[in-house]
Every structure is written in structure tokens, then in C-alpha cells.
Coordinates of C-alpha atoms in Angstrom, one line a residue:
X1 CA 79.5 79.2 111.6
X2 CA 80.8 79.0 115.1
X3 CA 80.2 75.4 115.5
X4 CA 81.7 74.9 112.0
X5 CA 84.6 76.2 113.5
X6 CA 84.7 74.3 116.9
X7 CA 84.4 71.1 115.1
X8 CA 86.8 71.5 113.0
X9 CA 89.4 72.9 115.2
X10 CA 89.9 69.6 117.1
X11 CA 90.7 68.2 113.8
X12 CA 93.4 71.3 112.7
X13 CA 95.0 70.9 116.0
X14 CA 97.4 67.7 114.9
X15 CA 100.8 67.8 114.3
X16 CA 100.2 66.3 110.8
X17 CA 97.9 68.7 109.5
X18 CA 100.0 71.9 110.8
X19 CA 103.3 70.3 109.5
X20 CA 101.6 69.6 105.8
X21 CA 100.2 73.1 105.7
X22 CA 103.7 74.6 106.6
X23 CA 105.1 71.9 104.0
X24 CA 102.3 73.3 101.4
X25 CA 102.6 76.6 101.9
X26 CA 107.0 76.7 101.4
X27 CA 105.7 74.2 98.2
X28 CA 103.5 77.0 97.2
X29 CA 105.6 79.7 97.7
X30 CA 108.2 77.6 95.7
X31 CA 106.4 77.0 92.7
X32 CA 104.6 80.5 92.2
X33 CA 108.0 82.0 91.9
X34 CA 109.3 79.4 89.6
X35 CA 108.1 80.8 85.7
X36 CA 105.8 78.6 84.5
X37 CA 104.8 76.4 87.1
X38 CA 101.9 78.3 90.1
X39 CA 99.8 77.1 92.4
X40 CA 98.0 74.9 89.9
X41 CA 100.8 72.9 88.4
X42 CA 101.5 72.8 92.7
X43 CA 98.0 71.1 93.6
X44 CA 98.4 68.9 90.5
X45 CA 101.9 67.3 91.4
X46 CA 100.6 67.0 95.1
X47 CA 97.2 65.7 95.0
X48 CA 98.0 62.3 94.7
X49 CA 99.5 62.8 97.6
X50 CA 96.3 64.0 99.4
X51 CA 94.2 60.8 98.5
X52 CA 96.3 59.0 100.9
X53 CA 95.8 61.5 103.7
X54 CA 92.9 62.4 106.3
X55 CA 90.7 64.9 104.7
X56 CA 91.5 67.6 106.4
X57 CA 95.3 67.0 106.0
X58 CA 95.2 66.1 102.3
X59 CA 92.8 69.6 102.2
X60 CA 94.8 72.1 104.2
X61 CA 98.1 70.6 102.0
X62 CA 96.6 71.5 98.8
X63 CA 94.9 75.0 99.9
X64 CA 98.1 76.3 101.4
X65 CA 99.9 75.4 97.7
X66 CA 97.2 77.7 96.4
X67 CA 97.6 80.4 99.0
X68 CA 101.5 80.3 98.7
X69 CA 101.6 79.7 95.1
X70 CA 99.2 83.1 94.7
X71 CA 102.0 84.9 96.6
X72 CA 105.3 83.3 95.1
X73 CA 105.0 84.8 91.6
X74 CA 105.8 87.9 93.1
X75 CA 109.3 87.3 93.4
X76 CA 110.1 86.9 89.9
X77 CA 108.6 89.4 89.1
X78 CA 110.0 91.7 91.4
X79 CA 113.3 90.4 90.5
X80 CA 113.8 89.0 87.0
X81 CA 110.4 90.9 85.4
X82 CA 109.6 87.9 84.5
X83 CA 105.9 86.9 86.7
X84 CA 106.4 83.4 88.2
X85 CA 102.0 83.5 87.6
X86 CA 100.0 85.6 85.7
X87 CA 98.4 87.0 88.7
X88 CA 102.2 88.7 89.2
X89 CA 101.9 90.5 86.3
X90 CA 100.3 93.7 88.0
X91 CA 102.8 93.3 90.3
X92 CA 106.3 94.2 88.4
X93 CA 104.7 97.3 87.6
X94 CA 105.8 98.4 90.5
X95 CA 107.6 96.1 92.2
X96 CA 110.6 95.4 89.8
X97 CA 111.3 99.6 89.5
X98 CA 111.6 99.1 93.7
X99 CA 114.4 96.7 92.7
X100 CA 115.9 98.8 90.4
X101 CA 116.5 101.2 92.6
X102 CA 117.5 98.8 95.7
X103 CA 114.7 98.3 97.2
X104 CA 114.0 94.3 96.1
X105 CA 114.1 93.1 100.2
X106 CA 111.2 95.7 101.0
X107 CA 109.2 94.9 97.5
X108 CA 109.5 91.4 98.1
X109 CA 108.4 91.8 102.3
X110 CA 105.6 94.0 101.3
X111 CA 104.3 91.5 98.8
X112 CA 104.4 88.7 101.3
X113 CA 102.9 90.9 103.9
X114 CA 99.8 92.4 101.5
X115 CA 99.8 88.7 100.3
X116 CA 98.5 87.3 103.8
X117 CA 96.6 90.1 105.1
X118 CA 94.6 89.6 102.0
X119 CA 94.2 86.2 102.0
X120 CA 93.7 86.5 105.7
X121 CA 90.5 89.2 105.0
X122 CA 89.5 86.8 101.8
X123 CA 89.4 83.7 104.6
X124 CA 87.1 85.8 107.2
X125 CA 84.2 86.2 104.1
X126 CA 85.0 83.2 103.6
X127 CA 84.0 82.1 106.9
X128 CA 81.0 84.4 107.4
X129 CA 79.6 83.6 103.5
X130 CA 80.2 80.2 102.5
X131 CA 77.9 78.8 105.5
X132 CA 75.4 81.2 104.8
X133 CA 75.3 80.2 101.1
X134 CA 75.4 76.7 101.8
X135 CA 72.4 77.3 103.9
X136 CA 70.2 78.8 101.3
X137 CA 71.2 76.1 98.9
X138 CA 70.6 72.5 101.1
X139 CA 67.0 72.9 100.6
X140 CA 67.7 72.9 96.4
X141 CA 66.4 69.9 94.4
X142 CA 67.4 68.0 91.4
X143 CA 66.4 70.8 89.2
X144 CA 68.4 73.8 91.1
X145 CA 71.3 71.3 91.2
X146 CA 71.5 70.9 87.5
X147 CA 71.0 74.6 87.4
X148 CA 74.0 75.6 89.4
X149 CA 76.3 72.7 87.4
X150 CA 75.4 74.4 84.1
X151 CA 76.3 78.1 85.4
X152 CA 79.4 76.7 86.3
X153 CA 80.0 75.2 83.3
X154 CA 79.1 77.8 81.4
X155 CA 80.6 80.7 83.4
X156 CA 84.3 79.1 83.7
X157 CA 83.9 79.0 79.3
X158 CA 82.2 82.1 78.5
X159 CA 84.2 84.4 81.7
X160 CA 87.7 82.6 80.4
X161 CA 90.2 85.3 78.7
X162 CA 90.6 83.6 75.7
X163 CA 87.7 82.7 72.7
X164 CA 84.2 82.3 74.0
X165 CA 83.6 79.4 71.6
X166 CA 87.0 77.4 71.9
X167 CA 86.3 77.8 76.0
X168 CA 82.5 76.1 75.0
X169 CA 84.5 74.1 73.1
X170 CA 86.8 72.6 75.8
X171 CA 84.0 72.4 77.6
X172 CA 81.9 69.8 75.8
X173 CA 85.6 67.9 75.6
X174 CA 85.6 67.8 79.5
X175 CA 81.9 66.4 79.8
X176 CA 82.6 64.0 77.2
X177 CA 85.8 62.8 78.8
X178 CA 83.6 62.6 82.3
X179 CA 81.1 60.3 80.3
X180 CA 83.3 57.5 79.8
X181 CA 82.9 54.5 82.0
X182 CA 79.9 53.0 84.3
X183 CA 76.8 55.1 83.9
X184 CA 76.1 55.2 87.4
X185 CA 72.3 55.0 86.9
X186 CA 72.2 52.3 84.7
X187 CA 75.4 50.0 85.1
X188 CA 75.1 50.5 81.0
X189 CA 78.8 50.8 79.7
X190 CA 79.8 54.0 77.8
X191 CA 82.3 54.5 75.3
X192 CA 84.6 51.5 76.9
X193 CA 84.6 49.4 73.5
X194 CA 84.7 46.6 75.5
X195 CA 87.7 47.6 77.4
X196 CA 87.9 46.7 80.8
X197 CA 90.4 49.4 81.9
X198 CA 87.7 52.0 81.0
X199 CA 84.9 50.3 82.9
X200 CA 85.4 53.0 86.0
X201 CA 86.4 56.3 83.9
X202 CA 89.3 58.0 83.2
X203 CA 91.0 58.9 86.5
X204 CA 90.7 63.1 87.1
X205 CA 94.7 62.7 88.2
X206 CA 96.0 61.4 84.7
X207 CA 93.9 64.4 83.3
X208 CA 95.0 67.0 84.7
X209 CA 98.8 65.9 85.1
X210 CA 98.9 65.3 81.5
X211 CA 96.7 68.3 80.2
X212 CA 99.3 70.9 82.4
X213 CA 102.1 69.3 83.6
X214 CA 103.2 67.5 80.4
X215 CA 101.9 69.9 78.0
X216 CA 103.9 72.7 80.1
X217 CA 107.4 70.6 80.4
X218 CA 106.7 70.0 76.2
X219 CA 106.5 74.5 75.9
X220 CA 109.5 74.6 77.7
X221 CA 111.5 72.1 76.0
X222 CA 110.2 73.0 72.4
X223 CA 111.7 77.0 74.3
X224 CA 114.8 75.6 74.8
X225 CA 117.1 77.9 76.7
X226 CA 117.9 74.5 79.1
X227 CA 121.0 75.4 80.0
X228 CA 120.3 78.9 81.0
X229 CA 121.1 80.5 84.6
X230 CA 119.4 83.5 85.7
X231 CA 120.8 86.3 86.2
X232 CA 119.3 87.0 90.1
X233 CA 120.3 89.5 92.9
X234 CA 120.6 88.1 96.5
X235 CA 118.2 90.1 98.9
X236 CA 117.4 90.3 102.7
X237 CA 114.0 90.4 103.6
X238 CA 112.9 91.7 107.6
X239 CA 109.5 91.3 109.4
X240 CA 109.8 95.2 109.5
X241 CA 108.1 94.7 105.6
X242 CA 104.6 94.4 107.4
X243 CA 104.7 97.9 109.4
X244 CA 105.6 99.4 106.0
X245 CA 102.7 97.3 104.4
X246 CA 100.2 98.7 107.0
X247 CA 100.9 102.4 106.4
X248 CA 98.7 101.5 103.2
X249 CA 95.6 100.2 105.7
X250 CA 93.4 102.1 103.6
X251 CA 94.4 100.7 100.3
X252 CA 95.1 97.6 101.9
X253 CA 91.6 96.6 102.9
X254 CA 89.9 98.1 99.6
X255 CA 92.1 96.0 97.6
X256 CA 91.4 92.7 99.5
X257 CA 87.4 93.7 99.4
X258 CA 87.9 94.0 95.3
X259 CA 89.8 90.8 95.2
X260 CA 87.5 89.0 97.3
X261 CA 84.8 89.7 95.3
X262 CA 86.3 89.2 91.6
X263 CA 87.2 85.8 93.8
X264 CA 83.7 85.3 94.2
X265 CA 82.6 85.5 90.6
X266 CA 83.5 82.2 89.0
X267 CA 86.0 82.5 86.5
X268 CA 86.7 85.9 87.3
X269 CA 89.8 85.9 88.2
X270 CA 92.6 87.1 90.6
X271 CA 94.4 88.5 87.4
X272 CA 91.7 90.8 86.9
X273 CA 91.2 92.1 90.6
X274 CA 94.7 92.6 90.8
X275 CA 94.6 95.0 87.8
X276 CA 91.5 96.2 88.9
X277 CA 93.0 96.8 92.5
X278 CA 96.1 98.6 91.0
X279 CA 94.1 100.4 88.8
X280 CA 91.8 102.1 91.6
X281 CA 95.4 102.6 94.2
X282 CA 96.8 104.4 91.5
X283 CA 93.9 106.8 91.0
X284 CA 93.6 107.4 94.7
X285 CA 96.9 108.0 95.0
X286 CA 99.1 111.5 95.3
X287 CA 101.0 112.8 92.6
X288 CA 104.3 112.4 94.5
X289 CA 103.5 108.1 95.2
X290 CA 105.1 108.0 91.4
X291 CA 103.0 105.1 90.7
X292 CA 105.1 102.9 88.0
X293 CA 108.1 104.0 89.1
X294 CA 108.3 101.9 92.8
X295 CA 105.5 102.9 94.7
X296 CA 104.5 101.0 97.6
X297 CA 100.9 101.1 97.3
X298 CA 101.4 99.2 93.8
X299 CA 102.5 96.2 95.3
X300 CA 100.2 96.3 98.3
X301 CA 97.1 96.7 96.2
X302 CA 97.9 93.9 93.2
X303 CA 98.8 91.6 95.9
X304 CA 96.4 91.9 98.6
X305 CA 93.9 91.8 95.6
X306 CA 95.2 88.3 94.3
X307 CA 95.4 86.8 97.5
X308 CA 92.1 87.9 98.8
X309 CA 91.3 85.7 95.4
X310 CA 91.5 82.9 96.7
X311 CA 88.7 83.1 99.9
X312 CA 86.4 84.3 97.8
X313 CA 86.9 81.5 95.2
X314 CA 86.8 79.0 97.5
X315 CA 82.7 80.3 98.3
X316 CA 81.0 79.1 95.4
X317 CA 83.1 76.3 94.8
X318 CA 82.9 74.8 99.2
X319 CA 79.0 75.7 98.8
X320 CA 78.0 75.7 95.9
X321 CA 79.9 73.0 93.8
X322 CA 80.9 75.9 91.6
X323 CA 84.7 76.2 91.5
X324 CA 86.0 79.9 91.0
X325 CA 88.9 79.1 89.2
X326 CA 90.7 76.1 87.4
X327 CA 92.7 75.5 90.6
X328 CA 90.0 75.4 93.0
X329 CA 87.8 73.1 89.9
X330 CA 91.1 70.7 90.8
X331 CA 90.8 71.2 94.6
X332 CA 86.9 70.0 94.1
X333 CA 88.2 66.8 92.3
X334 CA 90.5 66.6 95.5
X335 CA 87.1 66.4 97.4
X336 CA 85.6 63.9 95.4
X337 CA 88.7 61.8 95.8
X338 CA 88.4 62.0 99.7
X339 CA 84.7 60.6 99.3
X340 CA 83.1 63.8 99.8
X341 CA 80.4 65.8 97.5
X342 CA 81.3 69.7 97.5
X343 CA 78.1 71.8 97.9
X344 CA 75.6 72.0 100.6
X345 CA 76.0 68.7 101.1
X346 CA 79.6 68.9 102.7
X347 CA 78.2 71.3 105.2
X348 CA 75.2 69.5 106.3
X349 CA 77.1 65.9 107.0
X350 CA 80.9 66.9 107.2
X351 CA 80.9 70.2 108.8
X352 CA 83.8 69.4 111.4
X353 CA 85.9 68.8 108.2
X354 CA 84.4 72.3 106.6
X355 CA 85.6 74.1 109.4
X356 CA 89.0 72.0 109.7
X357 CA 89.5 73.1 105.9
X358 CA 88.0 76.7 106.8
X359 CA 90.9 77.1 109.4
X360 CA 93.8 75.5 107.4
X361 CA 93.1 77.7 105.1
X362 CA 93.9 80.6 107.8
X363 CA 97.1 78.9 109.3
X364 CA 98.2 78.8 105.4
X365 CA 97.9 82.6 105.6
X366 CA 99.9 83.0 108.9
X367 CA 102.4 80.6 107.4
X368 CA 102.5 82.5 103.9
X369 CA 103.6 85.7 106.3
X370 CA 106.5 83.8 108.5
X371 CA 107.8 81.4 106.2
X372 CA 107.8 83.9 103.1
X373 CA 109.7 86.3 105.4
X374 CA 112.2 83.3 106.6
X375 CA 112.8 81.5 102.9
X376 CA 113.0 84.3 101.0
X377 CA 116.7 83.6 100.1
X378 CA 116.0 80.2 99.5
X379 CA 113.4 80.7 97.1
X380 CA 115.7 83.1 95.7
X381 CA 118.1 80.8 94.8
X382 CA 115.9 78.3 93.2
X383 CA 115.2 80.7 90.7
X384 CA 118.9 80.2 89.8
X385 CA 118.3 76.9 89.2
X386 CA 118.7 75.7 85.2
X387 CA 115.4 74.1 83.2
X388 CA 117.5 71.4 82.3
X389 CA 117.3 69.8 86.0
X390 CA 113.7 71.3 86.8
X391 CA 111.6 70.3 83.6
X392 CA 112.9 66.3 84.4
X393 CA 111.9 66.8 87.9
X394 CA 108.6 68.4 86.9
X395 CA 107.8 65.3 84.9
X396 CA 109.5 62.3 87.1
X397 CA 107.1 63.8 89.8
X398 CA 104.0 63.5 87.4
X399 CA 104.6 60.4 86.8
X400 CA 105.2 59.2 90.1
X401 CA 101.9 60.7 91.2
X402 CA 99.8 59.3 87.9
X403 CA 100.8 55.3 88.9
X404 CA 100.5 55.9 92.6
X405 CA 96.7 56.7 92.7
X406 CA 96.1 53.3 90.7
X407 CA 99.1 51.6 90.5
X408 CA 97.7 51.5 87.0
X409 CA 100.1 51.7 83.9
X410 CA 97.1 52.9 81.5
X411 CA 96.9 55.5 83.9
X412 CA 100.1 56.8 82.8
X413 CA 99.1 56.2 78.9
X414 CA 96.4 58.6 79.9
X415 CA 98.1 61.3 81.0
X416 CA 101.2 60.8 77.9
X417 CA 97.8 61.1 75.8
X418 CA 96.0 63.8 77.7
X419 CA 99.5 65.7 77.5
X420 CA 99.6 65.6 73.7
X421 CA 96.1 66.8 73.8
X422 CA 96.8 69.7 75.9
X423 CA 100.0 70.5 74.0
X424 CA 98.0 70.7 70.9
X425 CA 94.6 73.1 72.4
X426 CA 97.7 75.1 74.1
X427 CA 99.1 75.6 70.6
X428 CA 95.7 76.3 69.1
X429 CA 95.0 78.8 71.4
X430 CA 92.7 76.7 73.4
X431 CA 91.9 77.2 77.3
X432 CA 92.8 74.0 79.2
X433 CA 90.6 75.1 82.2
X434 CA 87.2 74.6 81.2
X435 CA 88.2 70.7 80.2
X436 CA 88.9 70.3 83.9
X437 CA 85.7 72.1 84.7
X438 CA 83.4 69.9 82.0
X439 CA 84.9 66.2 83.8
X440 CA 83.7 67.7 87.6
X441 CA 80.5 69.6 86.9
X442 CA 79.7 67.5 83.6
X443 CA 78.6 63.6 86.1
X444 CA 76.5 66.3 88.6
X445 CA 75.4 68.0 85.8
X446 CA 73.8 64.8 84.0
X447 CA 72.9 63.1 87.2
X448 CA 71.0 65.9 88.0
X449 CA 69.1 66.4 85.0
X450 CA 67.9 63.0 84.9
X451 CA 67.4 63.0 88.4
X452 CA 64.7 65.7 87.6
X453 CA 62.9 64.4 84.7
X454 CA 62.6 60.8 86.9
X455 CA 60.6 62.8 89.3
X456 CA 58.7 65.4 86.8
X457 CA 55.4 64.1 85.2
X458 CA 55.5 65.6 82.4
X459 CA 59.5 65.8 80.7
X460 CA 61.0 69.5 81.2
X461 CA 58.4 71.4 82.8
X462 CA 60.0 70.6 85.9
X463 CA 61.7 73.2 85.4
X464 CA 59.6 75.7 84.4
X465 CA 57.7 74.9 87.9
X466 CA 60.9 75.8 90.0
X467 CA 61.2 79.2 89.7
X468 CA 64.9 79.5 91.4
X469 CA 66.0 76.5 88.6
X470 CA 64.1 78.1 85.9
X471 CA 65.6 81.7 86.9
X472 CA 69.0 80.6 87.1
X473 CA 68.6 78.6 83.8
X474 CA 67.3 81.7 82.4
X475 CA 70.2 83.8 83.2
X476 CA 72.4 81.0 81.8
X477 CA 70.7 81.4 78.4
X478 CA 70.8 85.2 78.5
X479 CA 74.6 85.2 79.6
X480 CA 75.6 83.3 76.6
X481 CA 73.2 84.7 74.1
X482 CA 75.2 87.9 74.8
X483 CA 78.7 87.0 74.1
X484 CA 78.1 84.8 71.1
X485 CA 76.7 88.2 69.5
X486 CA 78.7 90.6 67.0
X487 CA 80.4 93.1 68.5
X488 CA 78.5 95.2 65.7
X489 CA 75.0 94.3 67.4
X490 CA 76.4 94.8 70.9
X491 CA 77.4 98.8 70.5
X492 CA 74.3 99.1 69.0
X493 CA 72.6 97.9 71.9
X494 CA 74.7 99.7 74.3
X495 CA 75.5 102.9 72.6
X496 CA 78.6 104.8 73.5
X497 CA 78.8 107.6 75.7
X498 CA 81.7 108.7 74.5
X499 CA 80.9 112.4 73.5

């Protein structure tokens, strides 16, 4: 761990780096508190950016978008009721009655505050974990491989909020859209029909871009409401927010533990440890905190909770190729992009640029406290700003980034098609996330597989002789077996104990 550090802080200590993770971070920040947008529709508009940059750099930019963008929903919500992400939507709950009553400067400074001492406490496990998991795993084979890329496909669809089987669904969509191009194995051409533009894949960035960025600036056009200002206060925020934060220690550091490890469980979420985390505060808490009525504890809790989110995300996802979220899934493209393989592998033959990333991602945290503090009324003021100039910006960016990665004008047919598709699942009620999952874990998946059956004598057996594989498989099968049941068959398994 130590030496994962050391390496990697010769690497962090460049003016580049520490100027893009500032850059990311006020990006971050930016975007979380704009409605609609968060740290994902952040990393998507910026990581064509990062494929141009040293890995570290192009790494720490796009982390310190997700740590900011975590934090920046916040401020909407505090302000307008309106939460910039979902993962803000525990926050208002508190936070805007603090508002209403004049107390917007100290929500907001507390938020920030509980923001970075999470992410900071998310960071250390972080640290102490994903090394330690790694180390277990560099021994795995083939089989244990194609073991962990099927629990992360699987847990992303079957975990997701929304329908088990439309998740399963979007799934299969992402590993087929991952299957088209030059089997890598065989040099055989797969659904190409002859086109030579398809010979190397569709491109992750015209993907992504089109699935959430178009699909999102299509919802807010089809809204309307273009022309619309916002109605929003102008507040004062002081570094005095982070005593007042650490009068709630207690609740503090329970709250980043509980979002750490709902982090940690892929596909979990940081929406549901911040509820979780509120939900806990508030039972702890004396009768005279009037929780839901502008209590500080509120805010501490949901935000050190969705902050704390991110470190643990980023465990399974830096070791084990198992992305906690659909951010971090994009943040794992990011790595294939700079020509490295997340999992075990990254820590046993890049482990200066491990523990570069592992300390960006704690300058992003000091940066979230400072900068949050310092912009506050510019971010503010952005949220004054009408749709009519932002959704044209939104796209004119996304488009920009599509035909820089290539230079490649299909690309951008790609994402104009991919954006329809999304705009179409999004209308259906189908999660986008799992699409994004299928097209990274989909290729290790398959390569895997057959991988395993090269070297078994005798087909799928191989499997059956690993016991890790075969118990992680078996999980798998168990895992889904139970959600596809009837709810009917489920309380009859598991009885109430009510009365």
C-alpha cells in the first residue's frame, strides 16, 4: 500500500495533474448542481479529453468530476428543492427547510464540508482495501475472471432501481453492442456487413455521449420551459461551515462508514446510503434536532454518506474490474482508453499510476472543501442560467468530444443513433446503466470464457474444478433466481414477522 503510494506520488506532484484535478473538481461541482446533468454526464463530456492526457492526469481529471459532481447536487437542492442528482434528494429534506429559514450559507458549507470528510474517510478504505483485494485476486485464472465479469454484469442489472428484467435486458444490448467488430481471438469479422468502419467496434465515447448526453438534452427540450430563469437567493458561504460540521463527529463518521460500504456493493448506490444514512441520524437523534425541519445532522449524514460513495465504489471497480456504479463503469472505459486493464492486473504492472490515481482522488477531496467554500456564489449563479443557452452547450460539447477521439464522422452517426436509442429505453422506462456495463464487462467476459474452455479438457467442468469460479458462479445463479421469483413465492419463503 505504502509503496503504491510513494510511486505514485512522484507522478501527482506536477503542476498538470494538480491544475486538472482543481479544474475537475470546480467542473464537478458545476454540473452536480446544474438539474439534470451530475457527475456522469461530467465524466462523459470530459473523457475525450482524458485520452489525450498522461494517465494519471486524464484519471485524477475525471475522479475529481465524480467527487465534485457527488457534492454539487446539493446546492439545488438546498436552494431551489429541486436535487441537481438524485443522490441530493435526501438532502433537501433538510437542507432546503435550513434555507427557509435563512440558513442556505451554513446548509450549503456544511454540505461541502460533510461532502469531503466523507469522501476523504471513503478514499482511506479505499487505500487500505483495494490493494488488499487486488492481492487476493492476481492469482485468479480464466475461470475466476469470467466469474467476476458475470457478477458484475449481473449485479449492475438485477441491484438497478428500476425492472429486473428490462435492467437484464439492457444488459444483453450492451454485450451485443461490445461484440461488433474484430473478434480478437480469431480476426473473424462480427456483425460488420462488410463495413469497414465497423472493422474495430463501436467507439465506448459515441456510446455513452449519445445514450446520456443526447437522450438528456432531447428530455429537456421535449420539457420545454427554455426560456425559464430561476428564481435563486444569493448566499455567503464561510470556512466556519466545517467546525459546525464537526460538532456532528459522531454522526459524521457513521454515515461515511454506511456510505462506504453501500459504495462497495456494486450497484448499490450512493442514493441508497444516503437515505440509509439519514434514516439511522434521525433515529439517533434528540427530539429537539427537529429532523425535517433544518437540522444539521440531516445534511451531514446524506452527504457524508454519498460522498463516502464514491471510495468505496471505486474498490471493486480499481481491483476487481467490477465497476460500483454507471459512472465509475465509464471511468473503467476511461482506463481501457489509456491502455490499461482494470483489475489485479493494473496493480501488479502499473502500481505507480494506482497510487497516482489513489492520491488524486484525495487532492479532489481537499479541493471539493476549498473550492466549494470559494465558488459557491459562482455556482450559484449558474443555476440562473436559462436551458435555452445550456442544452446547446450540452450538445456542441458532445459533439466536439465524439469527432475528437477519431476524427471519425460515423462516430458522430453513432452517437445521433445511440441518442435516439437511449431517448427511446429512457421513455420505456429502461435503465441506460447496465448497456454501459454489458460493452466493458461483456469483451472480458467472453475472452474469459473461452480462454477457459481452451485450457479445460473436458468443456465446462473447468469450472466445476475451481471452487472460488464455481462458488462465485453459484451465487450468481442464486442471486437471480431470487428476483425473477413472484413476490407471492417470496413472502412465503420469508414469512412476515409482522405480528
Amino acid at each position: 500500500m505504502f509503496d503504491l503510494l510513494i510511486s505514485g506520488a512522484g507522478l501527482i506532484a506536477s503542476p498538470l495533474v494538480i491544475i486538472l484535478v482543481a479544474l475537475g473538481c470546480t467542473g464537478g461541482l458545476l454540473v452536480g448542481a446544474l438539474p439534470g446533468l451530475g457527475p456522469l454526464m461530467g465524466i462523459i463530456l470530459l473523457l475525450p479529453a482524458a485520452f489525450y492526457l498522461p494517465p494519471v492526469a486524464g484519471m485524477g481529471m475525471l475522479i475529481a468530476i465524480y467527487v465534485g459532481g457527488s457534492c454539487g447536487g446539493a446546492i439545488s437542492a438546498i436552494l431551489l428543492r429541486i436535487p441537481g442528482t438524485p443522490l441530493a434528494a435526501a438532502t433537501l429534506l433538510d437542507g432546503y427547510p435550513m434555507a427557509k429559514a435563512g440558513r442556505a450559507g451554513d446548509a450549503i458549507g456544511v454540505a461541502i464540508a460533510a461532502s469531503a470528510i466523507g469522501g476523504m474517510f471513503g478514499g482511506i478504505i479505499l487505500i487500505l482495501f483495494a490493494p488488499m483485494l487486488a492481492q487476493i485476486a492476481v492469482n485468479f485464472g480464466p475461470p475466476e475472471y469470467f466469474a467476476l465479469a458475470v457478477t458484475g454484469l449481473m449485479s449492475i442489472a438485477v441491484v438497478s432501481s428500476e425492472s429486473t428484467v428490462k435492467g437484464l435486458m439492457t444488459g444483453c444490448l450492451g454485450i451485443l453492442i461490445a461484440a461488433v467488430g474484430t473478434d480478437t481471438m480469431s480476426n473473424a469479422m462480427r456483425f460488420t456487413f462488410d463495413n469497414h468502419n465497423l472493422f474495430g467496434g463501436i467507439h465506448i465515447v459515441a456510446v455513452v455521449v449519445g445514450l446520456f448526453a443526447l437522450s438528456e438534452a432531447a428530455f429537456q427540450i421535449e420539457e420545454g420551459k427554455l426560456d425559464a430563469r430561476p428564481d435563486v437567493l444569493n448566499v455567503k458561504v464561510s470556512f466556519r461551515s466545517l467546525f459546525l460540521t464537526l460538532r456532528h463527529r459522531w454522526n459524521l463518521l457513521r454515515s461515511s462508514t454506511i456510505g462506504t460500504f453501500f459504495g462497495a456493493l456494486p450497484g448499490a448506490s450512493g442514493i441508497i446510503a444516503s437515505f440509509t444514512a439519514y434514516a439511522i441520524a434521525k433515529a439517533q437523534a434528540r427530539p429537539e434536532e427537529n429532523y425535517g425541519k433544518g437540522a444539521v445532522g440531516g445534511v451531514v449524514a446524506t452527504e457524508s454518506a454519498n460522498n463516502a460513495c464514491c471510495g468505496g465504489a471505486l474498490i471493486p471497480t480499481l481491483a476487481l474490474a467490477i465497476p460500483g456504479d454507471a459512472a465509475c463503469a465509464v471511468l473503467m472505459g476511461a482506463l481501457l482508453l489509456l491502455g490499461l486493464q482494470p483489475g489485479p492486473q493494473l496493480f501488479t504492472f502499473s502500481g505507480d499510476i494506482v497510487g497516482g490515481v489513489f492520491l488524486a482522488y484525495l487532492l479532489a477531496n481537499v479541493f471539493l472543501f476549498v473550492l466549494g467554500i470559494l465558488l459557491t456564489p459562482v455556482f450559484v449563479s449558474v443555476l440562473k442560467l436559462r436551458k435555452q443557452y445550456l442544452v446547446p452547450s450540452v450538445l456542441l460539447l458532445s459533439m466536439i468530444g465524439v469527432y475528437a477521439i477519431q476524427s471519425s464522422v460515423y462516430d458522430l452517426w453513432f452517437a445521433f443513433i445511440f441518442g435516439i436509442v437511449g431517448y427511446v429505453l429512457r421513455k420505456f422506462d429502461y435503465p441506460l446503466s447496465p448497456i454501459v456495463i454489458g460493452i466493458i464487462l461483456g469483451p472480458i467476459a467472453e475472452g474469459n470464457l473461452r480462454r477457459s474452455l481452451l485450457l479445460s479438457q473436458d468443456g465446462l467442468s473447468i469450472f466445476a474444478e475451481r471452487p472460488i469460479a464455481l462458488t462465485i458462479l453459484a451465487i450468481d445463479l442464486l442471486v437471480i433466481l431470487w428476483v425473477l421469483l413472484p413476490r407471492r413465492v417470496k413472502g412465503r419463503l420469508v414469512p412476515s414477522r409482522a405480528g
